Short mmCIF file of C-alpha atoms and ligand atoms in Angstrom, two decimals:
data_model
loop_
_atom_site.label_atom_id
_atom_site.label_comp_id
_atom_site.label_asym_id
_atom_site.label_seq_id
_atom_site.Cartn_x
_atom_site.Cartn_y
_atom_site.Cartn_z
CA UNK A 1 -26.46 25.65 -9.06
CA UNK A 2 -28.00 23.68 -11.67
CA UNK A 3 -28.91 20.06 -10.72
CA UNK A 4 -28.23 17.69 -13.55
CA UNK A 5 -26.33 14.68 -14.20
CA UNK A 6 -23.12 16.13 -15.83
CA UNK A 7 -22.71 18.90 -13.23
CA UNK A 8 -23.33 16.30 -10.45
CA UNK A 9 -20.47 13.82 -11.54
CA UNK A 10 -18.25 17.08 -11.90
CA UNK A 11 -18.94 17.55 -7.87
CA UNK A 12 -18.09 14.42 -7.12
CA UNK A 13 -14.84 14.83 -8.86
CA UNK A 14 -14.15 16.72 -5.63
CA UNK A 15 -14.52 13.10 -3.71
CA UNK A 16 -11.12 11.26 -3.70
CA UNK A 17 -10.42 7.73 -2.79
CA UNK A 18 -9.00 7.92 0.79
CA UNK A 19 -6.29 5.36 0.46
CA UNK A 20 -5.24 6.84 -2.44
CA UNK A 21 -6.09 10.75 -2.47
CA UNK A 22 -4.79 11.82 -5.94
CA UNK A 23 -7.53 9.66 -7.72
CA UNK A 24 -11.32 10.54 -7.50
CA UNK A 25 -14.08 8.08 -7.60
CA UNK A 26 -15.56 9.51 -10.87
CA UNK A 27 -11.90 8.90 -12.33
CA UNK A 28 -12.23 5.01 -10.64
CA UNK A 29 -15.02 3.94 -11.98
CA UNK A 30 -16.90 4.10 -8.82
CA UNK A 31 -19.56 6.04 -9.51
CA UNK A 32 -21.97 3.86 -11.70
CA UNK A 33 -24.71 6.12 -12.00
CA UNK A 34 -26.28 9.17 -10.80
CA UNK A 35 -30.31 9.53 -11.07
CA UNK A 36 -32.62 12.21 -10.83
CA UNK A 37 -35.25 12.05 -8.76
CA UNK A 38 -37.74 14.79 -7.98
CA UNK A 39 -36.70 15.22 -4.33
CA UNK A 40 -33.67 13.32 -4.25
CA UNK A 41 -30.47 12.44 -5.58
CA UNK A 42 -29.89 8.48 -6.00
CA UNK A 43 -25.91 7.77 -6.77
CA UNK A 44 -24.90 4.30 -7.55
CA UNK A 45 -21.72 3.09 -6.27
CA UNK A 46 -19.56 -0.19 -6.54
CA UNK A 47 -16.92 -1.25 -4.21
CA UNK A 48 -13.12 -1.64 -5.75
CA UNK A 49 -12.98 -4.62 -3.23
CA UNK A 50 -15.33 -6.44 -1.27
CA UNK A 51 -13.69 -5.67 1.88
CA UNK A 52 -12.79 -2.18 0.82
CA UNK A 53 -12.60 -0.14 3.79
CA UNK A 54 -12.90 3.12 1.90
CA UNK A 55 -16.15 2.48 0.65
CA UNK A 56 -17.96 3.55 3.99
CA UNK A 57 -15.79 6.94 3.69
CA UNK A 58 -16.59 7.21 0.31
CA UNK A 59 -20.33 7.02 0.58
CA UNK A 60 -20.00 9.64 3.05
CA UNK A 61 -18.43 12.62 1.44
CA UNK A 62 -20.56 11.41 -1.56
CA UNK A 63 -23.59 12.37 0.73
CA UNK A 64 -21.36 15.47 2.56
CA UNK A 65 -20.78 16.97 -1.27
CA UNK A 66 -24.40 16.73 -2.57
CA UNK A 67 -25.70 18.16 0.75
CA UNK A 68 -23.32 21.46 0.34
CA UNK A 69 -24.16 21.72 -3.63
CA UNK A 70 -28.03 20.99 -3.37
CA UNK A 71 -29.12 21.37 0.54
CA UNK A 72 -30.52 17.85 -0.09
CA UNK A 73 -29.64 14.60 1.17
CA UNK A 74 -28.60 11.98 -1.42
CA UNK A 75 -28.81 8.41 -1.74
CA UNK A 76 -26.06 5.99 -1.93
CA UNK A 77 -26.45 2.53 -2.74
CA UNK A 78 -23.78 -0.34 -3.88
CA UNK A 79 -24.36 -2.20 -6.80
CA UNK A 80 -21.60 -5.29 -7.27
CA UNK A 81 -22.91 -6.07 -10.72
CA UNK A 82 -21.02 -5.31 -13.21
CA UNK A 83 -17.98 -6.05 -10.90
CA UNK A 84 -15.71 -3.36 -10.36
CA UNK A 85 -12.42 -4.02 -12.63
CA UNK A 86 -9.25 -1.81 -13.19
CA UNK A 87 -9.73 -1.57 -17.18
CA UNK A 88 -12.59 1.54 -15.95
CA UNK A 89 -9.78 3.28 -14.40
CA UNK A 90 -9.36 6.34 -17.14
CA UNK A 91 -6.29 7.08 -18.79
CA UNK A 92 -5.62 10.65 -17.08
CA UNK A 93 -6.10 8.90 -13.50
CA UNK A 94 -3.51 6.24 -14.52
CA UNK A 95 -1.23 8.65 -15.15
CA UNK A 96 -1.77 10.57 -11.62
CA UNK A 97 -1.05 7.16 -10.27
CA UNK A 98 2.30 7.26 -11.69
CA UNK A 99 2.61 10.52 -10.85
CA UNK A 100 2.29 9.79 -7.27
CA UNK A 101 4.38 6.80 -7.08
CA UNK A 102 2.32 3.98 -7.99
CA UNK A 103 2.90 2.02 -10.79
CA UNK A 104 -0.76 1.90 -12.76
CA UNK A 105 -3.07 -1.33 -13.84
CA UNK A 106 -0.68 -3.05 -16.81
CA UNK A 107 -2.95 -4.55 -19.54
CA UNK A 108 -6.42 -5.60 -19.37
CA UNK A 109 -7.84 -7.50 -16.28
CA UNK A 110 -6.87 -11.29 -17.16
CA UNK A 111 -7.98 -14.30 -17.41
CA UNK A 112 -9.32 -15.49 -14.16
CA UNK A 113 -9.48 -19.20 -14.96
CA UNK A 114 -5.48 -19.20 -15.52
CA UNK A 115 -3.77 -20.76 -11.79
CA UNK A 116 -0.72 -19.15 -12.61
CA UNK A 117 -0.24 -15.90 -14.32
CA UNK A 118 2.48 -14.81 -16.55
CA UNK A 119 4.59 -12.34 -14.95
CA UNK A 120 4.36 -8.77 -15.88
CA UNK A 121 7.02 -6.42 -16.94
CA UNK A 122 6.15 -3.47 -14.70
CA UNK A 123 8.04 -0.24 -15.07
CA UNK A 124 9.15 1.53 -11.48
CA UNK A 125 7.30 4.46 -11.18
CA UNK A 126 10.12 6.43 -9.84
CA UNK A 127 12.66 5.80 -12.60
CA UNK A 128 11.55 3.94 -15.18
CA UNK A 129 13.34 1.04 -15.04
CA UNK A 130 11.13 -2.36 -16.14
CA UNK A 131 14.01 -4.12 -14.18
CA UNK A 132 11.78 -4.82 -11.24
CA UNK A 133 10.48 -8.10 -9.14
CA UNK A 134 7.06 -9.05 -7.22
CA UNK A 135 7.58 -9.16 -3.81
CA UNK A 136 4.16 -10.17 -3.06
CA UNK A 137 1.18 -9.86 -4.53
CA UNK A 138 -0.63 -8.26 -1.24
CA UNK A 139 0.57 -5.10 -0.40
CA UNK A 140 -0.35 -1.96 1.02
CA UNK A 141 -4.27 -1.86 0.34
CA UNK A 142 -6.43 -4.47 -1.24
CA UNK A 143 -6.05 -3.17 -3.98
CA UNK A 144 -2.05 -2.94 -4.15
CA UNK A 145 0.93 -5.39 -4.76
CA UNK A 146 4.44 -5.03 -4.13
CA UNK A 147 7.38 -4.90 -6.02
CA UNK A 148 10.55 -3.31 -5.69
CA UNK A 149 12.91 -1.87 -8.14
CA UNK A 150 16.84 -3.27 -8.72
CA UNK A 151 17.82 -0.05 -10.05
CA UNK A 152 16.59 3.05 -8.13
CA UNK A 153 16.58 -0.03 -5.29
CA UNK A 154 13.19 1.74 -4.15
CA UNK A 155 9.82 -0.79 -3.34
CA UNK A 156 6.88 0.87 -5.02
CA UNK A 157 3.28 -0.62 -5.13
CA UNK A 158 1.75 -1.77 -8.03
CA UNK A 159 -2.17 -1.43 -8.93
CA UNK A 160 -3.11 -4.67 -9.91
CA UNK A 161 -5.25 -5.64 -12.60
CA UNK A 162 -8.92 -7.17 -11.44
CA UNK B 1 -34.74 -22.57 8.05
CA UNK B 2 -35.55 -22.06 4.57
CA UNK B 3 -33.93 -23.52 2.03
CA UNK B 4 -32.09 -20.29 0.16
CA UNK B 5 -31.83 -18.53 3.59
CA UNK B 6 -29.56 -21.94 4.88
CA UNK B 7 -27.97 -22.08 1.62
CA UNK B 8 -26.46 -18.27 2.00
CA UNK B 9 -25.43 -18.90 5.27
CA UNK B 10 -22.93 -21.60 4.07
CA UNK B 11 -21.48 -19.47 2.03
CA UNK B 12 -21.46 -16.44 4.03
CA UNK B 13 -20.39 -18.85 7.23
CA UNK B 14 -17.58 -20.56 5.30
CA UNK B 15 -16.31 -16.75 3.78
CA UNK B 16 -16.51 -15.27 7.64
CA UNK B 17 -15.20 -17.89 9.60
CA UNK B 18 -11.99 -18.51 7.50
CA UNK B 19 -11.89 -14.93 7.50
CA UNK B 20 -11.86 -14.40 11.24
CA UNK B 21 -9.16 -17.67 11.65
CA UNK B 22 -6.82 -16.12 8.82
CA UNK B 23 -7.48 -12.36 10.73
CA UNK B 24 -5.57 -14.37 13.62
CA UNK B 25 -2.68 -14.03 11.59
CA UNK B 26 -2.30 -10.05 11.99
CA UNK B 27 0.85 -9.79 13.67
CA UNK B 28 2.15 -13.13 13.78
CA UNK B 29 3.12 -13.60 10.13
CA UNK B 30 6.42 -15.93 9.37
CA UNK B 31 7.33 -12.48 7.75
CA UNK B 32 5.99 -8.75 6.73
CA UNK B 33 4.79 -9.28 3.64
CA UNK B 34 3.04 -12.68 4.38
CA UNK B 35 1.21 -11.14 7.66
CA UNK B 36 -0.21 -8.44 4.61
CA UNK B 37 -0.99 -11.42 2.83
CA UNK B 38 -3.11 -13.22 5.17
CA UNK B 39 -4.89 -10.32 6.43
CA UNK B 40 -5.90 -8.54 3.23
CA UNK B 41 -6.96 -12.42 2.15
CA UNK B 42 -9.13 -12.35 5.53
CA UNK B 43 -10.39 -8.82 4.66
CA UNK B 44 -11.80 -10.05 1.09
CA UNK B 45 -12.81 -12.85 3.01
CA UNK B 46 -14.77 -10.64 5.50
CA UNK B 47 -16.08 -8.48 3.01
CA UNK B 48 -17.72 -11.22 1.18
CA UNK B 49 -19.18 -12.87 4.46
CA UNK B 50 -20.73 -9.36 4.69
CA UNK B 51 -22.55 -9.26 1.42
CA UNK B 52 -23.95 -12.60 2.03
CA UNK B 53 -25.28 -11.89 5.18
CA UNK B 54 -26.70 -8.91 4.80
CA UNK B 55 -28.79 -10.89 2.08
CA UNK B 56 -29.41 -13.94 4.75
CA UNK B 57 -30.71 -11.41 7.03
CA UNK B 58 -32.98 -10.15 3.86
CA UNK B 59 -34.40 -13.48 2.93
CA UNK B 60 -34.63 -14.55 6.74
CA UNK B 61 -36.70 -11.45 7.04
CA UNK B 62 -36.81 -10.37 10.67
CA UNK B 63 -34.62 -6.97 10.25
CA UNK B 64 -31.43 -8.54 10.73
CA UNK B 65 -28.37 -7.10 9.44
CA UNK B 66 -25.16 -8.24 8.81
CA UNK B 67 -23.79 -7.56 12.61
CA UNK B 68 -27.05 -9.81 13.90
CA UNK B 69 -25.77 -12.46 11.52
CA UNK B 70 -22.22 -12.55 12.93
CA UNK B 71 -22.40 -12.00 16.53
CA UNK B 72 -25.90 -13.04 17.63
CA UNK B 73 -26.01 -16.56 16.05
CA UNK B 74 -24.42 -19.06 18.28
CA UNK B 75 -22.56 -22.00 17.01
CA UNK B 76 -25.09 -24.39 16.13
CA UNK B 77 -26.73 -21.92 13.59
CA UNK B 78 -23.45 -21.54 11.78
CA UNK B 79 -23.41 -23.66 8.50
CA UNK B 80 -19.50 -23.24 7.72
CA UNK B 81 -17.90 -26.70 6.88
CA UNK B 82 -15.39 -28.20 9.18
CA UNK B 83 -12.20 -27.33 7.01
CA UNK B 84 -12.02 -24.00 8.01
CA UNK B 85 -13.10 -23.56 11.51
CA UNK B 86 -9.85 -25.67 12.16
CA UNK B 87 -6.85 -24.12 13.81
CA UNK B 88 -4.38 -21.56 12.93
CA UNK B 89 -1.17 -24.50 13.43
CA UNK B 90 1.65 -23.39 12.00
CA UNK B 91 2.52 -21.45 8.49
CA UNK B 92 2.09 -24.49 6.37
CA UNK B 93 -1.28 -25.61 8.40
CA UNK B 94 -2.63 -22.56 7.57
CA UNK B 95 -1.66 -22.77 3.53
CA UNK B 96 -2.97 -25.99 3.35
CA UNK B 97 -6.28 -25.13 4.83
CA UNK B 98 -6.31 -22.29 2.37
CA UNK B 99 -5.29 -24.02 -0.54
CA UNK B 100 -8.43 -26.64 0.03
CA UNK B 101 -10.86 -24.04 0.76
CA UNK B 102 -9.55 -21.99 -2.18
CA UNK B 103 -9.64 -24.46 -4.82
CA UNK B 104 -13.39 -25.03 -3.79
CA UNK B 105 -13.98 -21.68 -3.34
CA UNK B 106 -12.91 -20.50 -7.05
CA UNK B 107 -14.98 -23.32 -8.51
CA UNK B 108 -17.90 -22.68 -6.42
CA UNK B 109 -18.52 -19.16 -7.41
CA UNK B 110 -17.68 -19.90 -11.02
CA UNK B 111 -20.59 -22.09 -11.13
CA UNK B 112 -22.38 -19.53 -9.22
CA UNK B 113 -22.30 -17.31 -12.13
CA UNK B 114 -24.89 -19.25 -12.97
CA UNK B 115 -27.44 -19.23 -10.77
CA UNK B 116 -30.65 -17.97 -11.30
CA UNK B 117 -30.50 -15.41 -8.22
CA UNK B 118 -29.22 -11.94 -9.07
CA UNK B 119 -27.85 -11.36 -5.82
CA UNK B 120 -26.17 -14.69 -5.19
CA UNK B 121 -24.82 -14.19 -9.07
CA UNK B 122 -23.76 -10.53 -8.57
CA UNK B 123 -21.45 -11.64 -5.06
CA UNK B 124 -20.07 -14.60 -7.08
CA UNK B 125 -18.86 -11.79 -10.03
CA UNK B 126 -17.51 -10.02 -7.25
CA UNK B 127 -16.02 -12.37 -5.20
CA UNK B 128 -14.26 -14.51 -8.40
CA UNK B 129 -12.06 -12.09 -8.94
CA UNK B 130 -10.53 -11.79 -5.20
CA UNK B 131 -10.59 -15.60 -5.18
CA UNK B 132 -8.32 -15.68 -7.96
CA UNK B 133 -5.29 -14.34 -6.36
CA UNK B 134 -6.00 -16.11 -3.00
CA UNK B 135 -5.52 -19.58 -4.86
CA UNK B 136 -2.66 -18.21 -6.58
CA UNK B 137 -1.24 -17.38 -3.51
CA UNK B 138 -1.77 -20.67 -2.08
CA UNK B 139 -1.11 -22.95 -4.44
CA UNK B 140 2.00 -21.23 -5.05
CA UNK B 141 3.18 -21.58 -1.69
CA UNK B 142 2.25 -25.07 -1.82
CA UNK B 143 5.10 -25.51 -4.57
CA UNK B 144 7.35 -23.40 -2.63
CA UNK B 145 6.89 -25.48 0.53
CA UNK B 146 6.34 -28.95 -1.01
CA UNK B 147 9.25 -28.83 -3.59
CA UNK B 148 11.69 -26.85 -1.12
CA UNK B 149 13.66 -28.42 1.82
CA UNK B 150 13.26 -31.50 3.20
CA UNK B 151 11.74 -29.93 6.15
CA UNK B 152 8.98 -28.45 4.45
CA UNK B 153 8.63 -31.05 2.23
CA UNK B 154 7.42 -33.27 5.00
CA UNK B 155 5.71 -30.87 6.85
CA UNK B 156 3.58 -29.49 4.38
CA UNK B 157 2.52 -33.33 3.62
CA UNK B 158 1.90 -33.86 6.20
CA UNK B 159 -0.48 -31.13 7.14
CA UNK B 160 -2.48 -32.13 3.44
CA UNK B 161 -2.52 -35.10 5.10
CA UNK B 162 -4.31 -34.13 8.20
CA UNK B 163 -7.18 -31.97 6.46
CA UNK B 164 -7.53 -34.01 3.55
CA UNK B 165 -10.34 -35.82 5.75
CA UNK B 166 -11.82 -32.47 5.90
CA UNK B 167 -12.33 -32.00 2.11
CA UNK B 168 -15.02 -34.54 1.17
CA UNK B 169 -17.71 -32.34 2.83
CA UNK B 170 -17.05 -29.65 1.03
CA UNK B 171 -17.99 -31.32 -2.17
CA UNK B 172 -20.51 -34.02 -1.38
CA UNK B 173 -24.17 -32.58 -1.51
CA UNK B 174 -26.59 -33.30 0.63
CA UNK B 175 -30.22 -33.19 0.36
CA UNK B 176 -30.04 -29.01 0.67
CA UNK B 177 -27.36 -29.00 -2.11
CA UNK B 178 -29.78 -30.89 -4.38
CA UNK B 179 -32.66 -28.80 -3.82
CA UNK B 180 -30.31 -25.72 -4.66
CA UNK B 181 -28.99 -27.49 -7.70
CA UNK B 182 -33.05 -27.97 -8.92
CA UNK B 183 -34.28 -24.67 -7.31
CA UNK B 184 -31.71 -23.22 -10.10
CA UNK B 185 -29.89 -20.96 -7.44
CA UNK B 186 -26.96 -23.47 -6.46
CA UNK B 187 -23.95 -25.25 -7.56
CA UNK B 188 -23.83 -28.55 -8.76
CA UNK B 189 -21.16 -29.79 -6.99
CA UNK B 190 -20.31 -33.41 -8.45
CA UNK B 191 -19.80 -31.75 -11.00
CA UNK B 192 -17.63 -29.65 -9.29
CA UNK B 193 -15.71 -32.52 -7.16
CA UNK B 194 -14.28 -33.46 -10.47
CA UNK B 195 -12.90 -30.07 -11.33
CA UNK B 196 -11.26 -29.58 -8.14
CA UNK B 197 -9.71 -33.23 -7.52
CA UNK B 198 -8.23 -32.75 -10.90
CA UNK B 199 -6.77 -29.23 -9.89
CA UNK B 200 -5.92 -30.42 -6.22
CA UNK B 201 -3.99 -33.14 -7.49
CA UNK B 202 -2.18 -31.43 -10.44
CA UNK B 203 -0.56 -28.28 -7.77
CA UNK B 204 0.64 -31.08 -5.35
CA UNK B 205 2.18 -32.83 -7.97
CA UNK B 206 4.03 -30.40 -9.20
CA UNK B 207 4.83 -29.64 -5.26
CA UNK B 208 6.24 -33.24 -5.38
CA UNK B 209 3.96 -34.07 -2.53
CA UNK B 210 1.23 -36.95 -2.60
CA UNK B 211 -2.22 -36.92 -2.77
CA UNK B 212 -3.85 -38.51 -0.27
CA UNK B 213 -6.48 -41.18 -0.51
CA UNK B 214 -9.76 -40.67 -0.19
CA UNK B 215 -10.45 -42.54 3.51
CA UNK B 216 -13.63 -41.31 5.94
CA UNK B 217 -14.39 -38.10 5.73
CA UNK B 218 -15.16 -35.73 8.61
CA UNK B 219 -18.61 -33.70 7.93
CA UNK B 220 -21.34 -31.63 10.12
CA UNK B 221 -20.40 -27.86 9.77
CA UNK B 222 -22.83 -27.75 6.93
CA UNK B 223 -26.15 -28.94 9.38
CA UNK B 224 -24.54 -26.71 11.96
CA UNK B 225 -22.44 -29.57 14.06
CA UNK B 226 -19.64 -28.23 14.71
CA UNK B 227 -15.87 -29.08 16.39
CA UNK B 228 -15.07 -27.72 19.71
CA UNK B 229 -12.77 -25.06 17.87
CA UNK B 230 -15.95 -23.24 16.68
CA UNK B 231 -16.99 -22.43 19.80
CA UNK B 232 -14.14 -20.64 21.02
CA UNK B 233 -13.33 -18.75 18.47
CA UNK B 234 -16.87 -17.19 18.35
CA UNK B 235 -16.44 -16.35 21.73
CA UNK B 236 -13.54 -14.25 20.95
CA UNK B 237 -15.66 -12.66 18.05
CA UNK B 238 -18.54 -12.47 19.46
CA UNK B 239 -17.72 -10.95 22.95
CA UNK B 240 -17.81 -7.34 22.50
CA UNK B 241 -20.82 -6.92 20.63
CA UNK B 242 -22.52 -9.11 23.11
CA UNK B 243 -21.26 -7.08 26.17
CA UNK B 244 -22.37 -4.00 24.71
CA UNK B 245 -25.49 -4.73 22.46
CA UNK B 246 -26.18 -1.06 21.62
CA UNK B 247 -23.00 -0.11 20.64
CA UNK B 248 -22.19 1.57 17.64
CA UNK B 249 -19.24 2.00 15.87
ZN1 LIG C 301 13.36 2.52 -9.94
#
């Protein structure tokens, strides 16, 4: 199997976010960079969250996948610079989001300085509807808030925008 | 301790302590989706304490990783500030704690974009963004609370009340703060003071509630003096890794 950059980030594609297993981490914007050494393999990560629980997980089967392909054991290390934000989330993976029930990142990430934001029209993911409310801006995962929809009357989670 | 090393640990200490206190939470919440909201606020909280110590145990230099830095440091070598090694109390104690700590916090690591360390700079990137939604979590429940029933009203006042001696420490420097600010790795925090009265003040007046007067102000945490609450609660924390040293996870 040939062992270049391009080939590796189509491995990893295999890799999918644990919390959220119809998105992969080269979809995410996790994987920062992938580097070539002569006898290893030296992928750069970045964590969605700083608490992120999946991370740990993620840097495993990064390791677990590279080992089947190559019979070598890769490096993983976290970078937090350039911080992880939603806008690297690709337009394909937003729409598996959807797909799979979760309404995707609206807009670019804002304006951190603002106290209050403006609220968001966000579309249910299960019908459509933009007639929907916040319930609270911590939901399921870090990464998640929740809202719920007055037409379909379902509660969804919303990927918010960081 | 060296200067940078003791300047990590009170941010690391102040991320991991009000981490652990808010972590209390899980279970006990006034209602579902606050009990989510307090615990994935301590998890950011936790995750942060664990970038900056991993780096304290980097500059200190002796092999210690972030576990050594949380459960084999006893209280005196914890450089938190008092504000949020204080209780639990009830729901609005709790906000109000928060909303302090949060204010600071956002301000702090904005200015900490502009230190001169690229690790300290790249956690402040990070962190920024998770701070932003814990302040607007706060601060809006300090609306909710302090322009909502008459109950709340007062209570919520009064809890301000109570930690507002616990602020001033927070944003007064001391001699460590200084060298930080000249070193070109820390904050400048009169600067800062000014930012956050101004904010402080503006969210409680739209809560309708008062802001309190500046009396005597409570400090220590920072030089590693801490309340008697400190103490227990790192017992709690602390006991399992101490009972079984070699344990892994
Ligand atoms: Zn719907």
């Amino acid at each position: 199997m040939e062992r270049n950059e391009a080939h590796i980030l189509e491995l990893l594609t295999a890799v999918k976010d644990p919390e959220i297993p119809v998105l992969n981490v080269v979809d995410m914007g996790v994987i920062r960079k992938v580097d070539l050494n002569d006898d290893h393999i030296v992928v750069t990560i970045t964590p969605t969250y700083s608490g992120c629980p999946a991370m740990d997980v993620i840097s495993m089967n990064v390791k677990a996948t590279l080992k089947r392909a190559f019979g070598e054991d890769a490096e993983v290390v976290s970078q937090l610079s350039p911080a992880w934000t939603t806008d690297w989330i690709t337009d394909e993976a937003r729409e598996k989001l959807r797909e799979y029930g979760i309404a995707p990142p609206e807009g670019k990430s804002h304006d951190k300085s603002q106290l209050f934001a403006e609220p968001k029209v966000i579309a249910c993911p299960k019908c459509g509807s933009e007639n929907t409310t916040l319930v609270s801006e911590f939901g399921s995962t870090s990464c998640k808030a929740h809202y719920k929809c007055s037409d379909c009357l379902e509660p969804f989670d919303y990927f918010k925008c960081i | 301790m060296e200067a940078k090393l003791e300047y990590t640990l009170r941010i690391a200490d102040n991320a991991l302590i009000l981490g652990q206190r808010l972590g209390e939470w899980c279970g006990h919440g006034p209602a579902l989706e606050e009990d989510i909201a307090l615990t994935n606020i301590s998890l950011d909280l936790i995750g942060q304490a664990r970038s900056l110590l991993t780096y304290a145990g980097e500059l200190e230099g002796n092999g210690r990783d972030e576990d050594k830095m949380a459960f084999f440091r006893d209280a005196h070598d914890f450089r938190n500030v008092l504000l949020v090694e204080q209780k639990n109390g009830h729901f609005g104690d709790t906000i109000a704690r928060q909303f302090l700590f949060d204010h600071f916090s956002w301000l702090f690591y904005d200015a900490l974009l502009k230190s001169n360390d690229d690790t300290l700079r790249a956690i402040a990137e990070k962190s920024i963004k998770e701070v932003t939604y814990h302040r607007r979590h706060s601060s809006e429940w300090i609306i909710r609370l302090g322009d909502g029933t008459e109950e709340s009203h007062s209570k919520i006042q009064e809890s301000i009340n109570e930690l507002w001696a616990f602020t001033g420490e927070m944003y007064t420097p001391d001699k460590l703060d200084q060298q930080a600010l000249a070193d070109g790795y820390g904050v400048d925090l009169v600067q800062l003071s000014e930012y956050w009265k101004q904010n402080v003040a503006g969210v409680l007046r739209q809560a309708t509630l008062n802001v309190p007067e500046d009396g005597w102000m409570q400090k220590g945490g920072k030089k590693g003096i801490h309340s008697e609450h400190l103490g227990y609660m790192l017992a709690e924390m602390q006991h399992i890794p101490r009972t079984y040293p070699d344990a892994q996870w």
